[in-house]
Coordinates of C-alpha atoms in Angstrom, one line a residue:
Chain H
X7 CA 104.1 257.0 -34.9
X8 CA 101.2 258.1 -32.8
X9 CA 99.4 259.4 -35.9
X10 CA 99.8 256.4 -37.8
X11 CA 98.4 254.2 -34.9
X12 CA 95.5 256.6 -34.7
X13 CA 94.6 256.4 -38.3
X14 CA 94.7 252.8 -38.4
X15 CA 92.7 252.6 -35.2
X16 CA 90.0 254.8 -36.3
X17 CA 89.9 253.3 -39.9
X18 CA 89.8 249.9 -38.7
X19 CA 87.1 250.6 -36.3
X20 CA 85.2 252.8 -38.9
X21 CA 85.2 249.8 -41.5
X22 CA 84.3 247.3 -38.7
X23 CA 81.5 249.4 -37.4
X24 CA 80.2 250.2 -41.2
X25 CA 80.2 246.4 -41.9
X26 CA 78.2 245.9 -38.6
X27 CA 75.7 248.7 -39.5
X28 CA 74.7 246.2 -42.3
X29 CA 75.2 243.1 -40.7
X30 CA 73.6 243.6 -37.3
X31 CA 70.1 241.8 -37.0
X32 CA 68.7 244.3 -34.6
X33 CA 67.8 247.8 -36.4
X34 CA 68.8 249.6 -33.0
X35 CA 72.0 247.9 -33.2
X36 CA 72.6 248.9 -36.8
X37 CA 71.9 252.6 -35.9
X38 CA 74.4 252.7 -33.1
X39 CA 77.0 250.7 -35.1
X40 CA 76.4 253.8 -37.6
X41 CA 77.2 256.0 -34.8
X42 CA 80.2 254.5 -33.9
X43 CA 81.3 254.8 -37.8
X44 CA 80.5 258.6 -37.7
X45 CA 82.7 258.9 -34.6
X46 CA 85.5 257.4 -36.2
X47 CA 85.0 259.2 -39.3
X48 CA 85.4 262.5 -37.3
X49 CA 88.5 261.1 -35.8
X50 CA 89.9 260.6 -39.3
X51 CA 88.9 264.2 -40.3
X52 CA 90.9 265.6 -37.1
X53 CA 94.0 263.5 -38.1
X54 CA 93.9 265.5 -41.7
X55 CA 93.7 268.7 -40.0
X56 CA 90.1 269.3 -40.8
X57 CA 88.9 269.8 -37.0
X58 CA 86.0 272.2 -37.8
X59 CA 84.4 269.6 -40.3
X60 CA 84.9 267.0 -37.4
X61 CA 83.2 268.7 -34.9
X62 CA 80.4 269.5 -37.2
X63 CA 80.1 265.9 -38.0
X64 CA 79.7 264.9 -34.6
X65 CA 77.3 267.9 -33.6
X66 CA 75.1 267.4 -36.7
X67 CA 75.1 263.6 -37.6
X68 CA 75.7 261.9 -34.1
X69 CA 74.2 264.7 -32.1
X70 CA 70.8 265.3 -33.8
X71 CA 70.6 263.1 -37.2
X72 CA 71.4 259.8 -35.2
X73 CA 69.3 260.6 -32.2
X74 CA 66.3 261.1 -34.4
X75 CA 67.2 257.8 -36.4
X76 CA 67.3 255.9 -33.0
X77 CA 64.2 257.6 -31.8
X78 CA 62.0 256.5 -35.0
X79 CA 64.0 253.0 -35.0
X80 CA 63.2 252.6 -31.2
X81 CA 59.5 253.2 -31.9
X82 CA 59.0 250.9 -34.7
X83 CA 57.7 247.6 -33.9
X84 CA 59.9 245.6 -36.5
X85 CA 59.2 241.9 -37.3
X86 CA 62.6 240.5 -38.1
X87 CA 61.3 237.5 -40.1
X88 CA 59.4 239.7 -42.4
X89 CA 62.5 241.9 -42.9
X90 CA 64.5 238.8 -44.0
X91 CA 61.9 237.4 -46.1
X92 CA 62.5 240.4 -48.7
X93 CA 66.1 239.8 -48.8
X94 CA 66.4 237.7 -52.0
X95 CA 64.0 239.9 -53.7
X96 CA 66.1 243.0 -53.2
X97 CA 69.2 241.1 -53.9
X98 CA 69.6 241.9 -57.4
X99 CA 69.1 245.8 -56.8
X100 CA 71.5 245.8 -53.9
X101 CA 74.0 244.1 -56.1
X102 CA 73.6 246.6 -58.7
X103 CA 74.3 249.7 -56.3
X104 CA 77.3 247.7 -54.8
X105 CA 78.6 247.1 -58.4
X106 CA 78.2 251.0 -59.1
X107 CA 79.8 252.1 -55.8
X108 CA 82.8 249.5 -56.7
X109 CA 83.1 251.1 -60.2
X110 CA 83.6 254.5 -58.7
X111 CA 86.2 253.4 -56.3
X112 CA 88.0 251.9 -58.9
X113 CA 87.5 254.9 -61.1
X114 CA 88.8 257.3 -58.4
X115 CA 91.8 255.0 -57.7
X116 CA 92.6 255.0 -61.5
X117 CA 92.4 258.8 -61.6
X118 CA 94.7 259.1 -58.6
X119 CA 97.1 256.6 -60.2
X120 CA 97.4 258.6 -63.5
X121 CA 98.6 261.8 -62.1
X122 CA 97.7 264.9 -60.1
X123 CA 94.2 265.7 -60.1
X124 CA 94.0 269.4 -61.6
X125 CA 90.7 270.0 -59.5
X126 CA 92.6 270.1 -56.3
X127 CA 94.8 273.2 -57.9
X128 CA 91.7 275.4 -57.8
X129 CA 91.5 275.1 -54.0
X130 CA 94.6 277.0 -52.6
X131 CA 95.9 275.2 -49.6
X132 CA 95.5 277.5 -46.5
X133 CA 98.7 278.5 -44.6
X134 CA 99.0 276.4 -41.3
X135 CA 98.5 279.2 -39.1
X136 CA 94.9 280.1 -40.0
X137 CA 92.3 277.9 -38.3
X138 CA 90.1 276.2 -40.5
X139 CA 87.0 277.8 -39.4
X140 CA 88.6 281.3 -40.6
X141 CA 89.4 279.6 -44.0
X142 CA 86.1 278.1 -44.4
X143 CA 84.3 281.4 -43.3
X144 CA 86.6 283.6 -45.6
X145 CA 85.5 281.5 -48.5
X146 CA 81.9 280.6 -47.8
X147 CA 80.8 284.3 -46.8
X148 CA 82.6 285.7 -50.0
X149 CA 83.1 283.9 -53.0
X150 CA 80.5 281.1 -52.2
X151 CA 77.8 283.4 -50.4
X152 CA 75.3 283.0 -53.2
X153 CA 75.5 279.2 -53.1
X154 CA 75.5 279.3 -49.3
X155 CA 72.3 281.5 -49.3
X156 CA 70.8 279.2 -51.7
X157 CA 71.5 276.2 -49.9
X158 CA 69.9 278.0 -46.6
X159 CA 66.7 278.8 -48.7
X160 CA 66.4 275.1 -50.2
X161 CA 66.4 273.7 -46.6
X162 CA 63.9 276.5 -45.4
X163 CA 61.6 275.5 -48.3
X164 CA 62.2 271.7 -47.6
X165 CA 61.3 272.4 -43.6
X166 CA 58.0 274.4 -44.6
X167 CA 57.0 271.6 -46.9
X168 CA 57.2 268.9 -44.5
X169 CA 55.4 271.1 -41.9
X170 CA 52.6 272.0 -44.3
X171 CA 52.5 268.3 -45.6
X172 CA 52.0 266.9 -42.2
X173 CA 50.5 269.6 -40.1
X174 CA 46.7 269.1 -39.3
X175 CA 44.6 271.6 -37.2
X176 CA 42.9 269.6 -34.5
X177 CA 39.7 271.1 -33.0
X178 CA 38.9 271.2 -29.4
X179 CA 42.3 270.9 -27.9
X180 CA 42.8 273.0 -24.7
X181 CA 46.1 274.9 -24.9
X182 CA 47.4 276.9 -22.3
X183 CA 48.0 280.6 -22.6
X184 CA 50.6 281.6 -20.5
X185 CA 50.0 285.4 -21.0
X186 CA 46.4 285.2 -20.1
X187 CA 47.4 283.2 -17.0
X188 CA 50.1 285.6 -15.5
X189 CA 48.0 288.6 -16.3
X190 CA 45.1 287.1 -14.0
X191 CA 44.7 288.5 -10.8
X192 CA 43.1 287.2 -7.5
X193 CA 39.9 289.5 -7.8
X194 CA 39.0 287.8 -11.3
X195 CA 39.7 284.4 -10.2
X196 CA 38.3 283.9 -6.6
X197 CA 34.7 284.9 -5.8
X198 CA 33.7 285.2 -2.2
X199 CA 30.0 284.1 -1.7
X200 CA 27.9 284.7 1.5
X201 CA 25.3 281.9 0.9
X202 CA 22.3 281.0 3.3
X203 CA 22.3 277.5 4.2
X204 CA 20.2 274.9 2.2
X205 CA 20.6 276.9 -1.1
X206 CA 22.6 276.2 -4.1
X207 CA 25.1 279.0 -5.5
X208 CA 24.4 280.8 -9.0
X209 CA 27.3 282.3 -10.4
Chain O
X16 CA 105.3 269.0 -19.3
X17 CA 106.1 267.4 -22.4
X18 CA 109.5 269.2 -22.3
X19 CA 110.0 268.3 -19.0
X20 CA 109.7 264.7 -19.8
X21 CA 112.0 265.0 -22.7
X22 CA 114.6 266.5 -20.6
X23 CA 114.9 263.0 -19.1
X24 CA 115.8 261.5 -22.7
X25 CA 112.3 260.2 -23.5
X26 CA 111.3 260.7 -27.3
X27 CA 108.9 263.2 -28.1
X28 CA 105.8 261.0 -28.8
X29 CA 106.2 259.0 -25.6
X30 CA 106.7 262.1 -23.5
X31 CA 103.8 263.6 -25.0
X32 CA 101.6 260.4 -24.5
X33 CA 102.9 260.4 -20.8
X34 CA 102.2 264.2 -20.1
X35 CA 98.6 263.8 -21.5
X36 CA 97.9 260.7 -19.5
X37 CA 99.4 262.4 -16.3
X38 CA 97.1 265.7 -17.3
X39 CA 94.1 263.5 -17.7
X40 CA 94.6 261.9 -14.3
X41 CA 95.4 265.4 -12.6
X42 CA 91.6 266.5 -14.1
X43 CA 89.7 263.3 -13.5
X44 CA 90.6 262.3 -10.3
X45 CA 90.1 265.7 -8.3
X46 CA 86.8 265.9 -10.4
X47 CA 85.6 262.7 -9.0
X48 CA 86.4 263.9 -5.4
X49 CA 84.6 267.3 -6.3
X50 CA 81.7 265.5 -7.6
X51 CA 81.6 263.6 -4.2
X52 CA 81.7 266.7 -2.4
X53 CA 79.1 268.5 -4.5
X54 CA 76.6 265.7 -4.0
X55 CA 77.1 266.4 -0.2
X56 CA 76.7 270.0 -0.8
X57 CA 73.6 269.7 -3.0
X58 CA 72.2 267.6 -0.1
X59 CA 73.1 270.2 2.6
X60 CA 71.9 272.9 0.7
X61 CA 68.5 271.4 -0.3
X62 CA 68.2 270.3 3.4
X63 CA 68.7 273.7 4.6
X64 CA 66.0 275.1 2.4
X65 CA 63.6 272.4 3.8
X66 CA 64.6 273.4 7.5
X67 CA 66.1 270.0 7.7
X68 CA 69.8 269.0 8.9
X69 CA 70.7 267.0 5.8
X70 CA 73.5 264.4 6.0
X71 CA 75.4 265.1 9.5
X72 CA 76.2 261.4 10.7
X73 CA 79.3 260.0 8.6
X74 CA 82.3 261.7 9.5
X75 CA 82.4 265.7 10.8
X76 CA 79.3 267.4 9.7
X77 CA 78.6 264.5 7.6
X78 CA 81.4 265.4 5.2
X79 CA 82.2 261.9 4.5
X80 CA 78.5 261.0 3.4
X81 CA 79.1 260.6 -0.3
X82 CA 81.9 258.2 0.3
X83 CA 79.7 256.1 2.5
X84 CA 77.1 255.9 -0.2
X85 CA 79.7 255.0 -2.8
X86 CA 81.0 252.2 -0.7
X87 CA 77.7 250.9 -0.1
X88 CA 76.6 251.1 -3.9
X89 CA 80.1 249.5 -4.7
X90 CA 79.3 246.3 -2.5
X91 CA 75.8 246.0 -3.9
X92 CA 74.9 243.2 -6.4
X93 CA 74.5 244.6 -10.1
X94 CA 71.2 243.3 -11.0
X95 CA 70.7 242.8 -14.9
X96 CA 66.9 242.3 -15.8
X97 CA 66.6 239.1 -17.8
X98 CA 64.4 240.9 -20.5
X99 CA 67.2 243.4 -20.9
X100 CA 69.5 243.8 -23.7
X101 CA 72.7 242.8 -21.7
X102 CA 75.6 244.6 -23.7
X103 CA 73.9 247.7 -24.4
X104 CA 72.5 247.8 -20.8
X105 CA 75.9 247.9 -19.2
X106 CA 77.3 250.0 -22.2
X107 CA 75.0 253.0 -21.5
X108 CA 76.1 254.3 -18.0
X109 CA 79.8 254.0 -19.3
X110 CA 78.7 256.2 -22.1
X111 CA 77.1 258.8 -19.7
X112 CA 80.1 258.6 -17.3
X113 CA 83.1 258.7 -19.8
X114 CA 81.5 261.7 -22.1
X115 CA 80.9 263.8 -18.8
X116 CA 84.7 263.6 -18.1
X117 CA 85.6 264.1 -21.7
X118 CA 84.4 267.6 -22.2
X119 CA 86.8 268.8 -19.1
X120 CA 89.6 268.1 -21.6
X121 CA 89.1 271.8 -23.1
X122 CA 88.3 273.6 -19.9
X123 CA 91.0 276.4 -19.1
X124 CA 91.5 276.4 -15.1
X125 CA 94.3 278.9 -15.6
X126 CA 96.2 280.9 -18.2
X127 CA 97.7 278.4 -20.3
X128 CA 96.5 275.8 -17.9
X129 CA 94.4 273.6 -20.1
X130 CA 95.0 269.8 -21.4
X131 CA 94.0 270.4 -25.0
X132 CA 94.3 274.1 -26.0
X133 CA 92.4 273.2 -29.4
X134 CA 90.8 276.1 -31.5
X135 CA 87.5 274.5 -31.6
X136 CA 87.1 274.1 -27.9
X137 CA 83.6 275.2 -27.8
X138 CA 82.5 273.1 -30.7
X139 CA 83.9 270.3 -29.0
X140 CA 82.1 271.0 -25.8
X141 CA 79.0 271.1 -27.9
X142 CA 79.9 267.9 -29.8
X143 CA 80.7 266.2 -26.6
X144 CA 77.8 267.4 -24.5
X145 CA 75.3 266.0 -27.7
X146 CA 76.8 262.6 -27.3
X147 CA 75.4 262.7 -23.6
X148 CA 71.9 261.9 -24.6
X149 CA 73.0 258.4 -25.9
X150 CA 73.5 257.3 -22.3
X151 CA 70.1 257.9 -21.5
X152 CA 68.5 256.9 -24.4
X153 CA 70.3 253.5 -24.8
X154 CA 69.6 252.8 -21.1
X155 CA 65.9 253.4 -21.9
X156 CA 65.9 251.1 -24.5
X157 CA 68.0 248.3 -23.2
X158 CA 66.1 248.3 -20.1
X159 CA 63.1 246.7 -21.9
X160 CA 60.8 248.5 -19.5
X161 CA 58.0 250.8 -19.8
X162 CA 59.0 253.8 -17.8
X163 CA 62.8 253.9 -18.9
X164 CA 61.6 253.9 -22.3
X165 CA 59.3 256.7 -21.8
X166 CA 62.1 258.7 -19.9
X167 CA 64.6 257.9 -23.2
X168 CA 62.2 259.6 -25.3
X169 CA 61.8 262.5 -23.1
X170 CA 65.3 262.9 -22.8
X171 CA 66.2 262.6 -26.3
X172 CA 63.6 265.4 -27.4
X173 CA 64.6 267.7 -24.1
X174 CA 68.2 267.7 -25.0
X175 CA 68.2 268.3 -28.6
X176 CA 65.5 271.1 -28.1
X177 CA 67.8 272.9 -25.5
X178 CA 71.0 272.2 -27.4
X179 CA 69.7 274.5 -30.2
X180 CA 69.2 277.4 -28.1
X181 CA 72.6 276.8 -26.3
X182 CA 74.1 276.9 -29.8
X183 CA 72.9 280.3 -30.5
X184 CA 73.7 281.6 -27.0
X185 CA 77.3 280.2 -27.7
X186 CA 77.5 281.8 -31.1
X187 CA 76.9 285.3 -29.4
X188 CA 79.8 284.6 -27.1
X189 CA 81.9 283.5 -30.0
X190 CA 81.0 286.4 -32.0
X191 CA 82.2 288.9 -29.1
X192 CA 85.4 287.1 -28.4
X193 CA 86.1 286.1 -32.2
X194 CA 87.4 282.9 -31.4
X195 CA 86.1 279.3 -30.3
X196 CA 89.0 278.7 -28.1
X197 CA 87.8 279.1 -24.6
X198 CA 91.1 280.5 -23.2
X199 CA 91.0 283.3 -25.9
X200 CA 87.1 283.4 -24.8
X201 CA 88.3 284.0 -21.3
X202 CA 90.9 286.7 -22.2
X203 CA 88.8 288.4 -24.1
X204 CA 86.6 289.2 -21.0
X205 CA 89.0 291.6 -19.5
X206 CA 88.4 295.3 -18.6
X207 CA 84.6 296.1 -19.0
X208 CA 84.3 299.6 -18.4
X209 CA 87.9 299.5 -17.3
X210 CA 87.5 297.7 -14.2
X211 CA 85.2 294.4 -14.5
X212 CA 85.9 291.1 -16.0
X213 CA 83.1 289.1 -17.5
X214 CA 81.1 289.2 -20.6
X215 CA 78.1 289.0 -18.2
X216 CA 78.6 292.8 -17.3
X217 CA 77.9 293.5 -21.2
X218 CA 74.2 294.5 -21.5
X219 CA 74.2 292.7 -24.9
X220 CA 75.1 289.4 -23.3
X221 CA 73.9 289.5 -19.8
X222 CA 70.3 288.3 -21.0
X223 CA 72.2 285.2 -22.8
X224 CA 74.1 284.6 -19.8
X225 CA 70.6 284.1 -17.6
X226 CA 69.2 281.9 -20.6
X227 CA 72.3 279.8 -20.7
X228 CA 72.2 279.3 -16.9
X229 CA 68.4 278.0 -17.5
X230 CA 69.0 276.2 -20.9
X231 CA 71.8 274.3 -18.8
X232 CA 69.6 273.1 -16.2
X233 CA 67.3 271.8 -18.9
X234 CA 70.4 270.4 -20.7
X235 CA 71.5 268.3 -17.5
X236 CA 67.9 267.4 -16.7
X237 CA 68.1 269.1 -13.3
X238 CA 65.2 270.3 -11.5
X239 CA 62.9 272.1 -12.5
X240 CA 63.4 270.1 -15.8
X241 CA 64.0 266.8 -14.4
X242 CA 61.1 265.2 -16.5
X243 CA 63.4 262.2 -17.4
X244 CA 63.2 261.3 -14.0
X245 CA 59.9 262.4 -12.6
X246 CA 59.4 260.3 -9.6
X247 CA 55.7 260.7 -9.7
X248 CA 55.3 259.8 -13.3
X249 CA 58.2 257.5 -14.2
X250 CA 59.7 256.0 -10.9
X251 CA 63.3 256.7 -11.6
X252 CA 63.0 257.2 -15.2
X253 CA 66.0 255.5 -17.1
X254 CA 67.8 254.7 -14.0
X255 CA 64.9 252.4 -12.6
X256 CA 66.3 249.4 -13.6
X257 CA 69.8 250.0 -12.5
X258 CA 71.5 249.0 -9.3
X259 CA 75.1 249.1 -7.9
X260 CA 78.0 250.7 -9.8
X261 CA 76.1 251.0 -13.0
X262 CA 73.7 253.2 -10.9
X263 CA 76.5 255.0 -9.4
X264 CA 78.0 255.7 -12.8
X265 CA 74.8 257.8 -13.8
X266 CA 74.7 259.6 -10.5
X267 CA 78.5 260.5 -11.0
X268 CA 78.2 261.2 -14.6
X269 CA 75.2 263.4 -14.0
X270 CA 77.0 265.8 -11.3
X271 CA 80.1 265.9 -13.5
X272 CA 77.7 267.3 -16.2
X273 CA 76.2 269.7 -13.7
X274 CA 79.8 271.0 -12.7
X275 CA 80.8 271.3 -16.3
X276 CA 77.5 273.4 -17.2
X277 CA 78.6 275.6 -14.0
X278 CA 82.2 276.0 -15.3
X279 CA 81.1 276.8 -18.8
X280 CA 78.8 279.6 -17.3
X281 CA 81.9 281.0 -15.5
X282 CA 84.1 280.7 -18.4
X283 CA 81.9 282.2 -21.1
X284 CA 80.1 284.7 -19.0
X285 CA 82.0 285.7 -15.8
X286 CA 85.6 285.8 -16.8
X287 CA 86.6 282.1 -16.0
X288 CA 90.0 282.1 -14.3
X289 CA 90.0 286.0 -14.2
X290 CA 89.0 287.7 -10.9
X291 CA 85.7 289.6 -11.1
X292 CA 87.0 293.1 -10.8
X293 CA 90.2 294.1 -12.7
X294 CA 92.3 295.0 -9.5
X295 CA 95.9 294.1 -9.6
X296 CA 96.0 292.6 -5.8
X297 CA 93.2 290.3 -6.8
X298 CA 95.5 289.0 -9.3
X299 CA 97.8 287.4 -6.6
X300 CA 94.8 284.7 -5.7
X301 CA 95.5 281.7 -8.3
X302 CA 93.0 281.7 -11.4
X303 CA 91.9 278.2 -10.4
X304 CA 90.6 279.5 -7.1
X305 CA 88.5 282.2 -8.9
X306 CA 87.1 279.8 -11.3
X307 CA 86.1 277.1 -8.3
X308 CA 84.4 280.0 -6.6
X309 CA 82.5 280.7 -9.7
X310 CA 81.6 277.0 -10.2
X311 CA 80.4 276.9 -6.5
X312 CA 78.4 280.0 -6.8
X313 CA 76.6 278.7 -9.9
X314 CA 76.1 275.1 -8.2
X315 CA 74.4 276.9 -5.4
X316 CA 71.9 278.6 -7.9
X317 CA 71.3 275.1 -9.3
X318 CA 70.6 273.7 -5.9
X319 CA 68.3 276.7 -5.0
X320 CA 66.5 276.3 -7.8
X321 CA 66.3 272.5 -7.4
X322 CA 64.9 273.3 -4.0
X323 CA 62.6 276.0 -4.6
X324 CA 60.9 275.6 -8.0
X325 CA 58.3 273.1 -9.1
X326 CA 58.8 270.8 -11.9
X327 CA 57.7 271.7 -15.4
X328 CA 55.2 270.0 -17.3
X329 CA 56.6 268.4 -20.6
X330 CA 54.5 270.9 -22.8
X331 CA 55.7 273.9 -21.1
X332 CA 59.2 272.5 -21.3
X333 CA 58.9 272.3 -25.0
X334 CA 57.2 275.6 -25.2
X335 CA 59.9 277.2 -23.2
X336 CA 62.9 275.8 -25.6
X337 CA 61.1 276.2 -28.7
X338 CA 58.9 279.3 -28.5
X339 CA 61.0 281.6 -26.0
X340 CA 64.6 280.6 -26.1
X341 CA 65.0 279.7 -29.4
X342 CA 63.4 283.1 -31.0
X343 CA 65.1 285.1 -28.0
X344 CA 68.8 283.7 -28.6
X345 CA 68.3 284.1 -32.4
X346 CA 67.4 287.7 -32.2
X347 CA 70.4 288.2 -29.9
X348 CA 72.7 286.7 -32.5
X349 CA 71.2 289.3 -34.8
X350 CA 71.6 292.1 -32.2
X351 CA 75.1 291.1 -31.3
X352 CA 76.4 290.5 -34.7
X353 CA 74.9 294.0 -35.8
X354 CA 76.4 295.9 -32.9
X355 CA 79.9 294.4 -33.8
X356 CA 79.4 295.2 -37.7
X357 CA 78.5 298.8 -36.6
X358 CA 81.6 299.0 -34.1
X359 CA 84.2 296.7 -34.3
X360 CA 84.3 295.5 -38.2
X361 CA 82.6 298.2 -39.9
X362 CA 85.6 300.3 -40.6
X363 CA 87.3 297.1 -42.1
X364 CA 84.8 296.9 -45.1

């Protein structure tokens, strides 16, 4: 009963938030609705017993990715009239994507109706008493270790690429060298000068 | 408690709902009281270090000062700037406050005394604390004012930076305990050298405990990392445009977060509800008392630091997070997992 109520609550909120992400006039509101959608998706994952994926979704997408989205969108100075002007020209392309997605959903429904999916048999269900962090870890670090490491290397390459492309060395920047500061002693920083009156100091 | 309500003939689901709601109230209401008293304690400690008296007028020793302040704030008018985005402006403090309370759901107050004993407890806390930044960012943007906006920018960069190193520090503890469940983590800390309870006595984890304390100060934007509300630069930061209860919600949420971080430090590194020394008579004291004592000790350290350490500059803050804490904590993940492979898991493979 509570599960059913929770499912419909999360699902309805997620659909609503997804729709409002598109319909919101203000891009900042869009990002915030997107965050609501992510959060409800995490709720749905908890309901199907995938609590690890749910927490990762919140930590990675809500906690990091969406914050950066928000960061960028808030800093942009967006002209709403200009945004809406392009609507008609993008409409056919948008419709095409929507049709593609609809076709995929229908295909998925059809396959589901047609009978049990053979693919799902490959992944043996884990016993209920094994937490799904352990279940994922046991697969990820044994059978899929190569793919896992590959994914890591792809991300590393992408990260280094982004840094190389955007990094520019600026000259004349005074940066603080904390080691040097800590090594400094009063003897080398302060000089006592006993100067006769009326003459300048030469250092 | 669910079983207790079921004994009255209430069906399981209703009994579960009832006991959960009671559990939430039993945690949240004393927490609010604790926040009020800890604000008083903070001001007293701070005053003592500055050789002042601190609040001493309302009630005996000024004990009721926080309640008087609360009442004053409650009776004030809520002012919404005309240029503000009204909905978000009012939602932001509610987010901060709610998120600060949510994380307490998985904190164990004693053996088995926990509202939600989920096996991803620590990830849940990470997830919830990563939500905390939204209250600040939305407030800064919705205020439609320069200083709050700068403050929001600073806050989001600062919290993301320190969450990274906190994540790695937690990984070390999780590796050692072998679980994400906070109760299991506490129980795994029994009996260091046969008589001490707490990961902090482990030479591999002690540096992590110190780094966690510092990162926790940065994560909760306490001094010396309170750049989000640096009064000499940003007036009051993201709270500048807030008044009345909206302002009070920020205040309460902030201190609830500080207590949570102190509790986490106690649970992850200093044995949580276990007494510090593994000696039978000490177990006669209820676990919750030990947890409170540890929380108060860490809160004293937070106040002490606030009263004595000057504020960091923003580039120094970022340097500390990315160039010092991140490599060090990564190195310790390597060290701890290497040690465990050699000693605990080596035989299995």
